[in-house]
PDB file of C-alpha atoms and ligand atoms in Angstrom:
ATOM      1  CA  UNK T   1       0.000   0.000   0.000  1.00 96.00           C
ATOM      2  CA  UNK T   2       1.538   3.512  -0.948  1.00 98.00           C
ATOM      3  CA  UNK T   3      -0.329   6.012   1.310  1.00 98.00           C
ATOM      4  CA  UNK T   4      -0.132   9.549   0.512  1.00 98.00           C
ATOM      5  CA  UNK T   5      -1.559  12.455   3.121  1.00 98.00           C
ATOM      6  CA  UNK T   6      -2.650  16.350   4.025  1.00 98.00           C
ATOM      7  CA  UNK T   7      -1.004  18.051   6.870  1.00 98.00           C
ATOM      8  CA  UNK T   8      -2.963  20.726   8.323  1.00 98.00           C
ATOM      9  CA  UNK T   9      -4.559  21.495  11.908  1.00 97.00           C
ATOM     10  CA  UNK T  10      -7.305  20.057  13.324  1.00 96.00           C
ATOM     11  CA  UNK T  11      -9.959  21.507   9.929  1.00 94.00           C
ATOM     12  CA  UNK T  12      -7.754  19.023   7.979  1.00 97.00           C
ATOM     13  CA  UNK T  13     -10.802  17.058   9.138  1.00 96.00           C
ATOM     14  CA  UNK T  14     -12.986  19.114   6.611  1.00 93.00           C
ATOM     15  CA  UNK T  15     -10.933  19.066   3.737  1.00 95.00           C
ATOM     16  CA  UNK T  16     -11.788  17.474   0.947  1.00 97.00           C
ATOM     17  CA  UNK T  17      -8.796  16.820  -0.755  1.00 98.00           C
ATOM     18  CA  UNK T  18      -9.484  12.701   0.411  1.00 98.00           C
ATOM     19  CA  UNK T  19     -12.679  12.135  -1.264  1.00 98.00           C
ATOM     20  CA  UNK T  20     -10.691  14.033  -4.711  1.00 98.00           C
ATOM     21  CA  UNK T  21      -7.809  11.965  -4.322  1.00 98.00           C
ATOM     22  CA  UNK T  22      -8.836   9.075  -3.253  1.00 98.00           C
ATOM     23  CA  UNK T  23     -11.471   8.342  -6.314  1.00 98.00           C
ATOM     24  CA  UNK T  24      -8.494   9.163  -8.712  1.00 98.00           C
ATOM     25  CA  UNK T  25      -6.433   6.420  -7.207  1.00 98.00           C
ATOM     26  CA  UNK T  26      -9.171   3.980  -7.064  1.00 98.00           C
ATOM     27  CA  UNK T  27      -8.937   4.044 -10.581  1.00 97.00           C
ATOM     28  CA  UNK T  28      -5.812   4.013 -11.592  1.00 97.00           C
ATOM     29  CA  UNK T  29      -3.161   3.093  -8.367  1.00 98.00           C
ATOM     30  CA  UNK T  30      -6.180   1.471  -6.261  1.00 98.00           C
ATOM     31  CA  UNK T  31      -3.140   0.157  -3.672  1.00 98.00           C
ATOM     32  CA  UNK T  32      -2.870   4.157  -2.888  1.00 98.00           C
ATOM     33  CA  UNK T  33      -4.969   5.766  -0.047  1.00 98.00           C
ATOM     34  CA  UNK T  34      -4.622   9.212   1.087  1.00 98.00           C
ATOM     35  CA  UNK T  35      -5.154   9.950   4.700  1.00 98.00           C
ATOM     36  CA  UNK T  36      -5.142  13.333   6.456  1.00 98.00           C
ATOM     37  CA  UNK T  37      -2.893  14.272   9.846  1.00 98.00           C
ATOM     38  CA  UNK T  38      -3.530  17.429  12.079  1.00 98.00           C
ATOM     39  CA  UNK T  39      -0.461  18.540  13.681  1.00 98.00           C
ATOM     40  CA  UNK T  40       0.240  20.879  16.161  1.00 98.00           C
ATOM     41  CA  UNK T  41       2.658  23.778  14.933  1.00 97.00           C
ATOM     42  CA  UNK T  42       4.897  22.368  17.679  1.00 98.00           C
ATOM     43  CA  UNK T  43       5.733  18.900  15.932  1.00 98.00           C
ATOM     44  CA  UNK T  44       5.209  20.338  12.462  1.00 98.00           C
ATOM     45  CA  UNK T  45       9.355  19.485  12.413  1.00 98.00           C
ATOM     46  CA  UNK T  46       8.583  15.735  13.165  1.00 98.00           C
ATOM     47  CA  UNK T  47       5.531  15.300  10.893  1.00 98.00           C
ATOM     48  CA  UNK T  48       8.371  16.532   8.132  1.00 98.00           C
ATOM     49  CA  UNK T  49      10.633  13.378   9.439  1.00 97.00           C
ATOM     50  CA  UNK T  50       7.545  11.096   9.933  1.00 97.00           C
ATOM     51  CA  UNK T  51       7.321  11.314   5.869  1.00 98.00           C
ATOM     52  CA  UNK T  52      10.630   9.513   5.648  1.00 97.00           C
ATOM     53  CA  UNK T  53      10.094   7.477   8.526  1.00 97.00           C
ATOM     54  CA  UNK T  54       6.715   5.968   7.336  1.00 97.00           C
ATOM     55  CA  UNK T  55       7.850   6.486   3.854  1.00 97.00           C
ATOM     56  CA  UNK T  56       4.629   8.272   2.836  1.00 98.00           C
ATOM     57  CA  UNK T  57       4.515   8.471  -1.146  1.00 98.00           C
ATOM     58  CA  UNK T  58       3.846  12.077  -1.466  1.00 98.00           C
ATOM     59  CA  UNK T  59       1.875  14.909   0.982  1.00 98.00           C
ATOM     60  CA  UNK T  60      -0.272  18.310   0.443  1.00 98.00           C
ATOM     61  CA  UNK T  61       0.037  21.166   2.882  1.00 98.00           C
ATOM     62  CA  UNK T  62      -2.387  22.947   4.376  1.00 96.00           C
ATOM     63  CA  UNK T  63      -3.784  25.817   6.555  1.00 92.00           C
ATOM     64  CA  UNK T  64      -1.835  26.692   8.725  1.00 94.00           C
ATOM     65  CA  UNK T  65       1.455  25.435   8.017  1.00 96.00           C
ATOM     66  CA  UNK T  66       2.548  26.538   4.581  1.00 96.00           C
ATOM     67  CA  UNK T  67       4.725  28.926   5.072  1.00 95.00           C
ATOM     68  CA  UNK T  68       6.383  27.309   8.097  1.00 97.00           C
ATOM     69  CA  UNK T  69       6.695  23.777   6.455  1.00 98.00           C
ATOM     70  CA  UNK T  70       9.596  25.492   3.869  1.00 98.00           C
ATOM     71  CA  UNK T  71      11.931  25.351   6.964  1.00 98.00           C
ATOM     72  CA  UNK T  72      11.714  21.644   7.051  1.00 98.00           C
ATOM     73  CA  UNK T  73      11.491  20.397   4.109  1.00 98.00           C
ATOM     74  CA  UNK T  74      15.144  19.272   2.218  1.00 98.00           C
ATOM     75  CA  UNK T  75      14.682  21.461  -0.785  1.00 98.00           C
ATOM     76  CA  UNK T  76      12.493  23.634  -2.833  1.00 98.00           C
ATOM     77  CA  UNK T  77      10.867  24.419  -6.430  1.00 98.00           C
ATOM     78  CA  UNK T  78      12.105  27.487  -7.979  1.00 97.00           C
ATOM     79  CA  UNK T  79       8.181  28.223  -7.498  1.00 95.00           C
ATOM     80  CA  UNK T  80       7.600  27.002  -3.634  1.00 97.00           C
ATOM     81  CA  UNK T  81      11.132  29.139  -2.904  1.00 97.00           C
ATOM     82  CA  UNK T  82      10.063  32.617  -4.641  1.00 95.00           C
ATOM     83  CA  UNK T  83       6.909  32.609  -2.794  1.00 95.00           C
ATOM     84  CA  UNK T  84       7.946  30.833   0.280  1.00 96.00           C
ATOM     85  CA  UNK T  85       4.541  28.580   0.789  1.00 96.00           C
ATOM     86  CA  UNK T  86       4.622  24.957   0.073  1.00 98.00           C
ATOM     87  CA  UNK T  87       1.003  22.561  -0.444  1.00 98.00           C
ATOM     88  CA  UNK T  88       3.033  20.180  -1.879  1.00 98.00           C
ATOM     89  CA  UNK T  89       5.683  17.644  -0.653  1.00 98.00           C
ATOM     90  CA  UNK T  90       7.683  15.170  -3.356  1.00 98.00           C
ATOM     91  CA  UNK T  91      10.209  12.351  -1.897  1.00 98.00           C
ATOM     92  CA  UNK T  92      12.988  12.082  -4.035  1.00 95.00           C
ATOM     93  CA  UNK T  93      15.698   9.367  -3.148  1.00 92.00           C
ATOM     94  CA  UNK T  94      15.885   9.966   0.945  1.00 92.00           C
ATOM     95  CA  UNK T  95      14.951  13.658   0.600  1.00 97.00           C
ATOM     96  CA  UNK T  96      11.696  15.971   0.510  1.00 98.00           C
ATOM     97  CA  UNK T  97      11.242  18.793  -2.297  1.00 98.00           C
ATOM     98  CA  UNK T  98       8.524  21.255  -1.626  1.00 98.00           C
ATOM     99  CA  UNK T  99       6.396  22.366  -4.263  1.00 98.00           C
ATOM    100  CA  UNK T 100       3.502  24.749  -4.677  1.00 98.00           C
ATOM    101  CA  UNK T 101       0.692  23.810  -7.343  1.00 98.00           C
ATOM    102  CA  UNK T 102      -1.579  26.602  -6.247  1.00 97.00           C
ATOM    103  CA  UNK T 103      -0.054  29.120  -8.006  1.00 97.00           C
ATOM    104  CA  UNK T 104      -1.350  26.860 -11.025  1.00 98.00           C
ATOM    105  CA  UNK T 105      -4.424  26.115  -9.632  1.00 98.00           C
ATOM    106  CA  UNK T 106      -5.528  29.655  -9.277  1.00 98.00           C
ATOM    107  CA  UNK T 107      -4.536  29.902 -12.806  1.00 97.00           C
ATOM    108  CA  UNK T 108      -6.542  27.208 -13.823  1.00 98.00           C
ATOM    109  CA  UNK T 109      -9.387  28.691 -11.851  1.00 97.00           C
ATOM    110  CA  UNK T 110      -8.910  32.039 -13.199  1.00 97.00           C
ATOM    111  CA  UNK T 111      -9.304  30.361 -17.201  1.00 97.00           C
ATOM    112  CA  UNK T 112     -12.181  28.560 -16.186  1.00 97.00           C
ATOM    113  CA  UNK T 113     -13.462  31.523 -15.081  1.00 97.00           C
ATOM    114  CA  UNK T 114     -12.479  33.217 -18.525  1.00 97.00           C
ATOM    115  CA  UNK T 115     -11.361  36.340 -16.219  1.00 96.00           C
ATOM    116  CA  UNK T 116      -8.890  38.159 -18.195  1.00 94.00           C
ATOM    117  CA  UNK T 117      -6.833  39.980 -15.256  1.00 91.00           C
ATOM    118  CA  UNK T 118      -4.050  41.055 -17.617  1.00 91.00           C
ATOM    119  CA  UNK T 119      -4.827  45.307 -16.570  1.00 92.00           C
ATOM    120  CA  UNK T 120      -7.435  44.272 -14.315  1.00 96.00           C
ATOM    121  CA  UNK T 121      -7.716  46.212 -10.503  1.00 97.00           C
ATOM    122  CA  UNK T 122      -8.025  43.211  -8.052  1.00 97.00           C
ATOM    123  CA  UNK T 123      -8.142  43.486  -4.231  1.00 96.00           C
ATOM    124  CA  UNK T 124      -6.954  40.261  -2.216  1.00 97.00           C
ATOM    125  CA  UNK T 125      -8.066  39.962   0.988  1.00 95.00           C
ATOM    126  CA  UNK T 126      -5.054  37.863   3.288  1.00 95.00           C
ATOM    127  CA  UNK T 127      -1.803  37.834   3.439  1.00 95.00           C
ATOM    128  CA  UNK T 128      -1.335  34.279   4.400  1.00 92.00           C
ATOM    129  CA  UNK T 129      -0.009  31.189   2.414  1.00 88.00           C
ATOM    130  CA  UNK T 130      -2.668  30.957   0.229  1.00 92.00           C
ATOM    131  CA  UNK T 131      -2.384  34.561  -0.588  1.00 96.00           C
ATOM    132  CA  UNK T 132       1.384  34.483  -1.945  1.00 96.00           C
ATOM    133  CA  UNK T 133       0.306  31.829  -4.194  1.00 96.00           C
ATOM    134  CA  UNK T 134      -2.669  34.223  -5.229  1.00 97.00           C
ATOM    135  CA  UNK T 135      -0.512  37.311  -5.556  1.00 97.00           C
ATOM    136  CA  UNK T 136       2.410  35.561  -7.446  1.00 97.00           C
ATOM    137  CA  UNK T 137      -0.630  34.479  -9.753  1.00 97.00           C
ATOM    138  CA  UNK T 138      -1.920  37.939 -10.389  1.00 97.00           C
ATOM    139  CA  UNK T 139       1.101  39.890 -10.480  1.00 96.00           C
ATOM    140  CA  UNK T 140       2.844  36.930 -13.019  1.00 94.00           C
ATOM    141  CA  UNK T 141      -0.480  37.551 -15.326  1.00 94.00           C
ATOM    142  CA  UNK T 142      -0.158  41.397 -16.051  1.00 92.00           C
ATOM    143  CA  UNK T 143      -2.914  42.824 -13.595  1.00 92.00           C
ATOM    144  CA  UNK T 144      -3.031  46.672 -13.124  1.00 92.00           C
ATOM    145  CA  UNK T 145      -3.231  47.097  -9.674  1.00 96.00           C
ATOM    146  CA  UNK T 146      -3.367  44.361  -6.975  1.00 98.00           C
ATOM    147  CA  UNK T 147      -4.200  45.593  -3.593  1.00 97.00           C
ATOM    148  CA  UNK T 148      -3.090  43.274  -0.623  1.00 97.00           C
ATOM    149  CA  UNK T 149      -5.412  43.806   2.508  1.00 95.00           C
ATOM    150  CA  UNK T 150      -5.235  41.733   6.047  1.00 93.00           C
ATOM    151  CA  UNK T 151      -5.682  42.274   9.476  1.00 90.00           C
ATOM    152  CA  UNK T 152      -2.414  42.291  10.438  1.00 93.00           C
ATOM    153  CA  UNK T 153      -1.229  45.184   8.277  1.00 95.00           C
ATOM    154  CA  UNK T 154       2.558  44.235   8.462  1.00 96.00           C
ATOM    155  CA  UNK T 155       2.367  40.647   7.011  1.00 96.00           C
ATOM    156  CA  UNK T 156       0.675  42.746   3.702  1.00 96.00           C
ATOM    157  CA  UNK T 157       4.086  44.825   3.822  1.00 97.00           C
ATOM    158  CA  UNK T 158       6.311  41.982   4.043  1.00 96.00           C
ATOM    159  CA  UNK T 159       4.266  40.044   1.102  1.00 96.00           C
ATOM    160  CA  UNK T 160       3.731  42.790  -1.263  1.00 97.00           C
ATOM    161  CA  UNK T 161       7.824  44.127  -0.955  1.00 97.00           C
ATOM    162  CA  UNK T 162       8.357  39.941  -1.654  1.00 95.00           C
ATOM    163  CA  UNK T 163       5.886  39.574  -4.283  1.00 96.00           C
ATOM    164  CA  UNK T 164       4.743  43.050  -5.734  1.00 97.00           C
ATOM    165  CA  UNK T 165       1.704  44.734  -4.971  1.00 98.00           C
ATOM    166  CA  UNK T 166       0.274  47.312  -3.046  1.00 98.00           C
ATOM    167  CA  UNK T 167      -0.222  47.529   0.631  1.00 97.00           C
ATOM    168  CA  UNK T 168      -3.793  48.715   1.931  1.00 94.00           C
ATOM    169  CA  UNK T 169      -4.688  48.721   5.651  1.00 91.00           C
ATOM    170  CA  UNK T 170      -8.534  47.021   5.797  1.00 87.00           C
ATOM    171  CA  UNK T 171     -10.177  50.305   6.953  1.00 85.00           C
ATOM    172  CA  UNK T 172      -9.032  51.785   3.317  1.00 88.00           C
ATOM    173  CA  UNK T 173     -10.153  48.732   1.516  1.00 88.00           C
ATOM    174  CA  UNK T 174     -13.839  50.827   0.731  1.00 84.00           C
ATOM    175  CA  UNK T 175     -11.734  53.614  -1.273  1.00 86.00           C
ATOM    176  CA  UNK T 176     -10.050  51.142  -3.774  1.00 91.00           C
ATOM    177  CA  UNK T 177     -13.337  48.685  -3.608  1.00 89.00           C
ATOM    178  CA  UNK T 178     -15.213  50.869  -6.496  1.00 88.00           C
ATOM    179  CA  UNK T 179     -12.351  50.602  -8.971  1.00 92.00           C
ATOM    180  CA  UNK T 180     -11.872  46.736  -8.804  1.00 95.00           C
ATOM    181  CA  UNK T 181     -12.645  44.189 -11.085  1.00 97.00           C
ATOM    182  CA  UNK T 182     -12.208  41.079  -9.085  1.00 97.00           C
ATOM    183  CA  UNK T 183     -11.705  40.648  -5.389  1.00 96.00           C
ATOM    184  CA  UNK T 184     -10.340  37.391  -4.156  1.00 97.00           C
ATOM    185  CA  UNK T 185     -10.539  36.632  -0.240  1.00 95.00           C
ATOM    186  CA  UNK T 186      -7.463  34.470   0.775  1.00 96.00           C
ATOM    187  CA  UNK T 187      -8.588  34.740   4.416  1.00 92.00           C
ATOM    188  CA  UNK T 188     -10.487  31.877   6.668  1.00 88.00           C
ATOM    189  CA  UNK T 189     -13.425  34.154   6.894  1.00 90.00           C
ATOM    190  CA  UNK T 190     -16.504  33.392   4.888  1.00 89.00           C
ATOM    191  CA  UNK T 191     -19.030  34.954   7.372  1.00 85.00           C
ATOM    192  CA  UNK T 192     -19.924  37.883   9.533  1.00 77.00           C
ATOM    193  CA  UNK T 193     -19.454  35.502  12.619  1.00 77.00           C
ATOM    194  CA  UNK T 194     -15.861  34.881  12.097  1.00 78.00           C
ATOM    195  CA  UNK T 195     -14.490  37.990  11.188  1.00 72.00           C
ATOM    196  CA  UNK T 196     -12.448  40.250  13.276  1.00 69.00           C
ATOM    197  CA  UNK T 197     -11.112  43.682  11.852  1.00 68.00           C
ATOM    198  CA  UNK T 198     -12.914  43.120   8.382  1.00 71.00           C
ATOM    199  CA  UNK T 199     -16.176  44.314   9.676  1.00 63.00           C
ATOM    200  CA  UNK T 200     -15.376  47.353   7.270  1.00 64.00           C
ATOM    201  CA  UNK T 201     -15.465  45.784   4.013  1.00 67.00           C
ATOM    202  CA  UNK T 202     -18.190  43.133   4.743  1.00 64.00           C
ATOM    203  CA  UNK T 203     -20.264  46.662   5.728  1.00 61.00           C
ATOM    204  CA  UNK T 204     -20.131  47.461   1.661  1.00 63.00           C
ATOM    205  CA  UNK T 205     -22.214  44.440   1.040  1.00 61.00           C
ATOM    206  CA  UNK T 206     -24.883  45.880  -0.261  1.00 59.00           C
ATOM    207  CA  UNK T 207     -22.945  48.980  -2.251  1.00 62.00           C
ATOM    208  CA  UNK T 208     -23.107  48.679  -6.100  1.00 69.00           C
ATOM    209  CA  UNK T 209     -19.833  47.832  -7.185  1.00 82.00           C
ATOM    210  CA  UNK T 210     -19.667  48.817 -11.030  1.00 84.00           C
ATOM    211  CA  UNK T 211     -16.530  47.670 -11.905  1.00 92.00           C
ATOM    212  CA  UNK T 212     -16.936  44.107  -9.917  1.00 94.00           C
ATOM    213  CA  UNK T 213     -17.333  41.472 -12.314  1.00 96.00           C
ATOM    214  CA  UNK T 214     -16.194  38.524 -10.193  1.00 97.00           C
ATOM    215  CA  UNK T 215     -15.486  37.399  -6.648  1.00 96.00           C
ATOM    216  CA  UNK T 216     -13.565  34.584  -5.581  1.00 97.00           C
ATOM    217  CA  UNK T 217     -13.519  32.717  -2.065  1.00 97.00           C
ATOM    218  CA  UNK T 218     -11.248  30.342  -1.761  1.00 96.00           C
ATOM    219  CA  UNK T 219     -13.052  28.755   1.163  1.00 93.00           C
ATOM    220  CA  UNK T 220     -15.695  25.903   0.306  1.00 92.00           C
ATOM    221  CA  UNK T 221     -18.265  23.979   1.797  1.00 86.00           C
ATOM    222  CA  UNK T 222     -19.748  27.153   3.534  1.00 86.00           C
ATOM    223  CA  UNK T 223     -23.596  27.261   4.318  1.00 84.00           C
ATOM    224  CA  UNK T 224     -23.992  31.053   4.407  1.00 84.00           C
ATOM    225  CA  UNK T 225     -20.875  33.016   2.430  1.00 89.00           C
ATOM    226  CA  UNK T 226     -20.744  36.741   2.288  1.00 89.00           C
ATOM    227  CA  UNK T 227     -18.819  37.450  -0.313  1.00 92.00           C
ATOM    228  CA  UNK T 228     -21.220  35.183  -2.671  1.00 92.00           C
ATOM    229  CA  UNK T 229     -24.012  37.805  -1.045  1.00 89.00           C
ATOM    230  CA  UNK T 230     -21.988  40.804  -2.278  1.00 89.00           C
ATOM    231  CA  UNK T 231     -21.106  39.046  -5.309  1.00 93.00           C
ATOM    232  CA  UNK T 232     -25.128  38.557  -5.944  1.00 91.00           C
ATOM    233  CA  UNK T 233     -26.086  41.895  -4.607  1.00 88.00           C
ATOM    234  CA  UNK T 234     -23.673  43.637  -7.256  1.00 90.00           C
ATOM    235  CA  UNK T 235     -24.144  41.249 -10.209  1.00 91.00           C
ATOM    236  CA  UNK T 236     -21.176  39.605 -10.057  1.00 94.00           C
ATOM    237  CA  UNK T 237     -19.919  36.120 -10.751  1.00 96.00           C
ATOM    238  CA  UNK T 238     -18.687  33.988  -7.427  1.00 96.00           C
ATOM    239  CA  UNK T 239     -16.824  31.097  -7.538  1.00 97.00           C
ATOM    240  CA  UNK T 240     -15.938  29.548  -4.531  1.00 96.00           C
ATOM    241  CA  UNK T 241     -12.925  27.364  -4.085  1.00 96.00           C
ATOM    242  CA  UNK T 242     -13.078  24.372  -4.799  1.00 96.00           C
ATOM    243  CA  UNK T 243     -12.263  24.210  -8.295  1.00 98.00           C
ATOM    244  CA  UNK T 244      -8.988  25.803  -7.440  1.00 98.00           C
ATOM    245  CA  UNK T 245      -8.623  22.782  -4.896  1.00 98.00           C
ATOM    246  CA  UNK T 246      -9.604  20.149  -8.060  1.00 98.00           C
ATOM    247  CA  UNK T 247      -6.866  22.149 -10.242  1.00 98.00           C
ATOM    248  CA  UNK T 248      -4.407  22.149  -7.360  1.00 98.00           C
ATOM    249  CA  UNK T 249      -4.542  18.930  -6.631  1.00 98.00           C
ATOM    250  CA  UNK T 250      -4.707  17.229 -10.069  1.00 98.00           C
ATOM    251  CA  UNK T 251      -1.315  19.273 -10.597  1.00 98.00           C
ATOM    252  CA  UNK T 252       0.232  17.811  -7.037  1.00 98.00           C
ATOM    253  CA  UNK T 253      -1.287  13.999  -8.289  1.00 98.00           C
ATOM    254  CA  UNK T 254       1.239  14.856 -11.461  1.00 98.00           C
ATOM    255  CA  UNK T 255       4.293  15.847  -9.916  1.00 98.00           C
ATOM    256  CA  UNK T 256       3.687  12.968  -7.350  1.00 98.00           C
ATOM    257  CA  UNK T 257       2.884  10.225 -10.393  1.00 98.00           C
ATOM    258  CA  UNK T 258       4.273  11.712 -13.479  1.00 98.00           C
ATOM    259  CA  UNK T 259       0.461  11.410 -14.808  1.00 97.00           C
ATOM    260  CA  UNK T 260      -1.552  13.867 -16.118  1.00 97.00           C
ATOM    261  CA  UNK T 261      -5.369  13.246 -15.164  1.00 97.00           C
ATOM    262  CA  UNK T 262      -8.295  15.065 -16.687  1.00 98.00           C
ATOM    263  CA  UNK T 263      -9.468  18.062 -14.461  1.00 98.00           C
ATOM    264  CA  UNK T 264     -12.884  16.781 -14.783  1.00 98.00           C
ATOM    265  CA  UNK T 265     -11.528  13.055 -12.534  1.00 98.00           C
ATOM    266  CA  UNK T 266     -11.093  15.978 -10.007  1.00 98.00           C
ATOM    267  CA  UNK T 267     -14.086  18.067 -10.404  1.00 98.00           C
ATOM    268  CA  UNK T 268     -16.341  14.818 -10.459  1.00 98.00           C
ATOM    269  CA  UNK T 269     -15.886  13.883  -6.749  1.00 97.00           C
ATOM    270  CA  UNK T 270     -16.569  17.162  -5.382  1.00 97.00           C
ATOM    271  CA  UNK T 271     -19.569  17.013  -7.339  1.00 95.00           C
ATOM    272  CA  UNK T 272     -18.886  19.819 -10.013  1.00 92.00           C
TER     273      UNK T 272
HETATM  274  P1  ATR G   1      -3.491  29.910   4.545  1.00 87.17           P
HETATM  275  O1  ATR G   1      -2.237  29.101   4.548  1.00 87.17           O
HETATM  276  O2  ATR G   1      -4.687  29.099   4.080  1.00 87.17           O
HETATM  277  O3  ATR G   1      -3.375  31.195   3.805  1.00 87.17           O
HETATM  278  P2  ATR G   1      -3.018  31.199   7.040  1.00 87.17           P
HETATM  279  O4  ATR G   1      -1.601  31.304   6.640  1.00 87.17           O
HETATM  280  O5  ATR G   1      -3.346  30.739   8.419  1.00 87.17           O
HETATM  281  O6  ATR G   1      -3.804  30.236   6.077  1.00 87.17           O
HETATM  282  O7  ATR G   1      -3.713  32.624   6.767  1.00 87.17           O
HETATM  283  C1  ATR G   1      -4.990  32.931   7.202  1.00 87.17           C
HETATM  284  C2  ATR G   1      -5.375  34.348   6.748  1.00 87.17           C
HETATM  285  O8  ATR G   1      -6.702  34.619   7.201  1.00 87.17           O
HETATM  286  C3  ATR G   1      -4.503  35.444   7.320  1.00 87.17           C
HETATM  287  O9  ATR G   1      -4.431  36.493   6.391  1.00 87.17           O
HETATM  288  C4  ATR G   1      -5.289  35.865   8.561  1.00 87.17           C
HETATM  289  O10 ATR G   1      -5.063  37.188   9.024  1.00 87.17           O
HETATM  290  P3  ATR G   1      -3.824  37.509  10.028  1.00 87.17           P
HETATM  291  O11 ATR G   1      -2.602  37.530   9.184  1.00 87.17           O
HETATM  292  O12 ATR G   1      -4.178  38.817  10.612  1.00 87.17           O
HETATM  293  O13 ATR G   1      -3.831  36.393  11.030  1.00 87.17           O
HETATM  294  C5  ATR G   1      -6.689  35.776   8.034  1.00 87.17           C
HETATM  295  N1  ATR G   1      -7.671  35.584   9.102  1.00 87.17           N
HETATM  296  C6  ATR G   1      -7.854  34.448   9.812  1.00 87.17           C
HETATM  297  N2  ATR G   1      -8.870  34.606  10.695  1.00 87.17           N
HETATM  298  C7  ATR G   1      -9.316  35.887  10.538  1.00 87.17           C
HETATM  299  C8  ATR G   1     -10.362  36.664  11.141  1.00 87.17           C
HETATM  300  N3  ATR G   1     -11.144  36.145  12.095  1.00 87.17           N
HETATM  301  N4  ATR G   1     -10.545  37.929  10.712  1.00 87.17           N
HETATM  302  C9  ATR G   1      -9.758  38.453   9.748  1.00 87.17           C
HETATM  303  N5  ATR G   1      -8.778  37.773   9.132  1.00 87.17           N
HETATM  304  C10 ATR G   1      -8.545  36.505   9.510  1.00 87.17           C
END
């Protein structure tokens, strides 16, 4: 049995990266299962040598450890190192590269999506390790301006001088909101109930946005989503994330295989 695996806290539980995974290798490796692990940012070190130990074929990386998992890992893609977030882990011989397929997989998403940001505004909401995959995205595709808003103002200054961008505290995030074409939240929050310090821009729900022709979340699996509301209530598209997570993942299943699957064995089991 070759078992591959997700890393992330204790909403690994949620994730649906199994169920994706899993139905691709019951069709074509069907002795491969893929498991997930929460662990603690305290042994996130000894998960890293638990790969080895157990030999696990290949792992994804989730929220939170991203950005910290580049410290352990024994080398990185071009990619994974000019962002500094890794979802992706690839043994090779007796060591582990780090590799990040979001970067594609919001590309993917963003030509499904037929969203042409080449001198497009765009605000991101985040500056996590979802968001430098994001950014790198949107900055690598020609957009205009892309405005980098989070909570904690300073991680937005150390991402944007990294990656490009521009800085924006969240209390200014109503001035640039008029003049954007897409706005992508990178952050956990999906609702009024989990948000702290973004009270501001979930106020502009209701505005009329003229510019906004699309918002992405990439969250899933939410009940009640806010930015689908503000999407509706200004007659834009919304795509949530989990075709990102289909695109994302078929690209990890090819660096971990050397196979190329159709992105529809991906979308299928998260029933899209
Ligand atoms: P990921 O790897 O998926 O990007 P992460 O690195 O934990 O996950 O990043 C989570 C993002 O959501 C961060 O931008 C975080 O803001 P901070 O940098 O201020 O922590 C944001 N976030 C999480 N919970 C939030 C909340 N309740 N209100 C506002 N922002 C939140």
């Amino acid at each position: 049995m070759r078992v591959y695996c997700v890393i992330g806290d204790n909403r690994v539980v949620n994730s649906q990266s199994p169920r994706m995974h899993n139905s691709v290798f019951a069709e074509r490796f069907p002795d491969s299962k893929y498991v997930t692990f929460s662990v603690d940012q305290r042994n996130l070190r000894q998960a890293v040598n638990g790969i080895k130990a157990f030999g696990i074929a290949g792992a994804n990386v989730t929220v939170p450890h991203k950005e910290a998992i580049v410290h352990f890992v024994d080398g990185l893609s071009s990619e994974a190192e000019t962002i500094g977030a890794v979802n992706t882990i690839v043994p090779d011989g007796d060591t582990l590269i780090g590799h990040n397929t979001d970067v594609g997989g919001f590309n993917d998403l963003l030509e499904f999506a037929n969203f042409c940001s080449e001198g497009s505004n765009i605000l991101i909401l985040g500056a996590g390790g979802a968001t430098r995959a994001v950014l790198s995205s949107l900055i690598g595709r020609g957009s205009y301006k892309v405005f980098v808003a989070n909570r904690t103002y300073e991680k937005c200054l150390v991402l944007t001088q990294k990656l490009g961008g521009i800085p924006i505290s969240l209390e200014h995030t109503s001035d640039v909101l008029h003049d954007v074409d897409l706005l992508v939240n990178t952050t956990n929050v999906s609702s009024f109930q989990e948000a702290s310090g973004m009270t501001g821009i979930m106020g502009i729900v209701t505005d009329r946005l003229r510019r906004l022709k699309l918002i992405i979340d990439i969250n899933y699996g939410r009940d009640t989503n806010i930015w689908s509301d503000m999407a509706a209530l200004n007659k834009a598209r919304f795509l949530d994330g989990l075709y990102m997570l289909a695109a994302q993942g078929r690209r990890s299943y090819e660096l971990w295989t050397g196979q190329t699957v159709p992105i529809d064995d991906y979308l299928r089991p998260l029933g899209l």
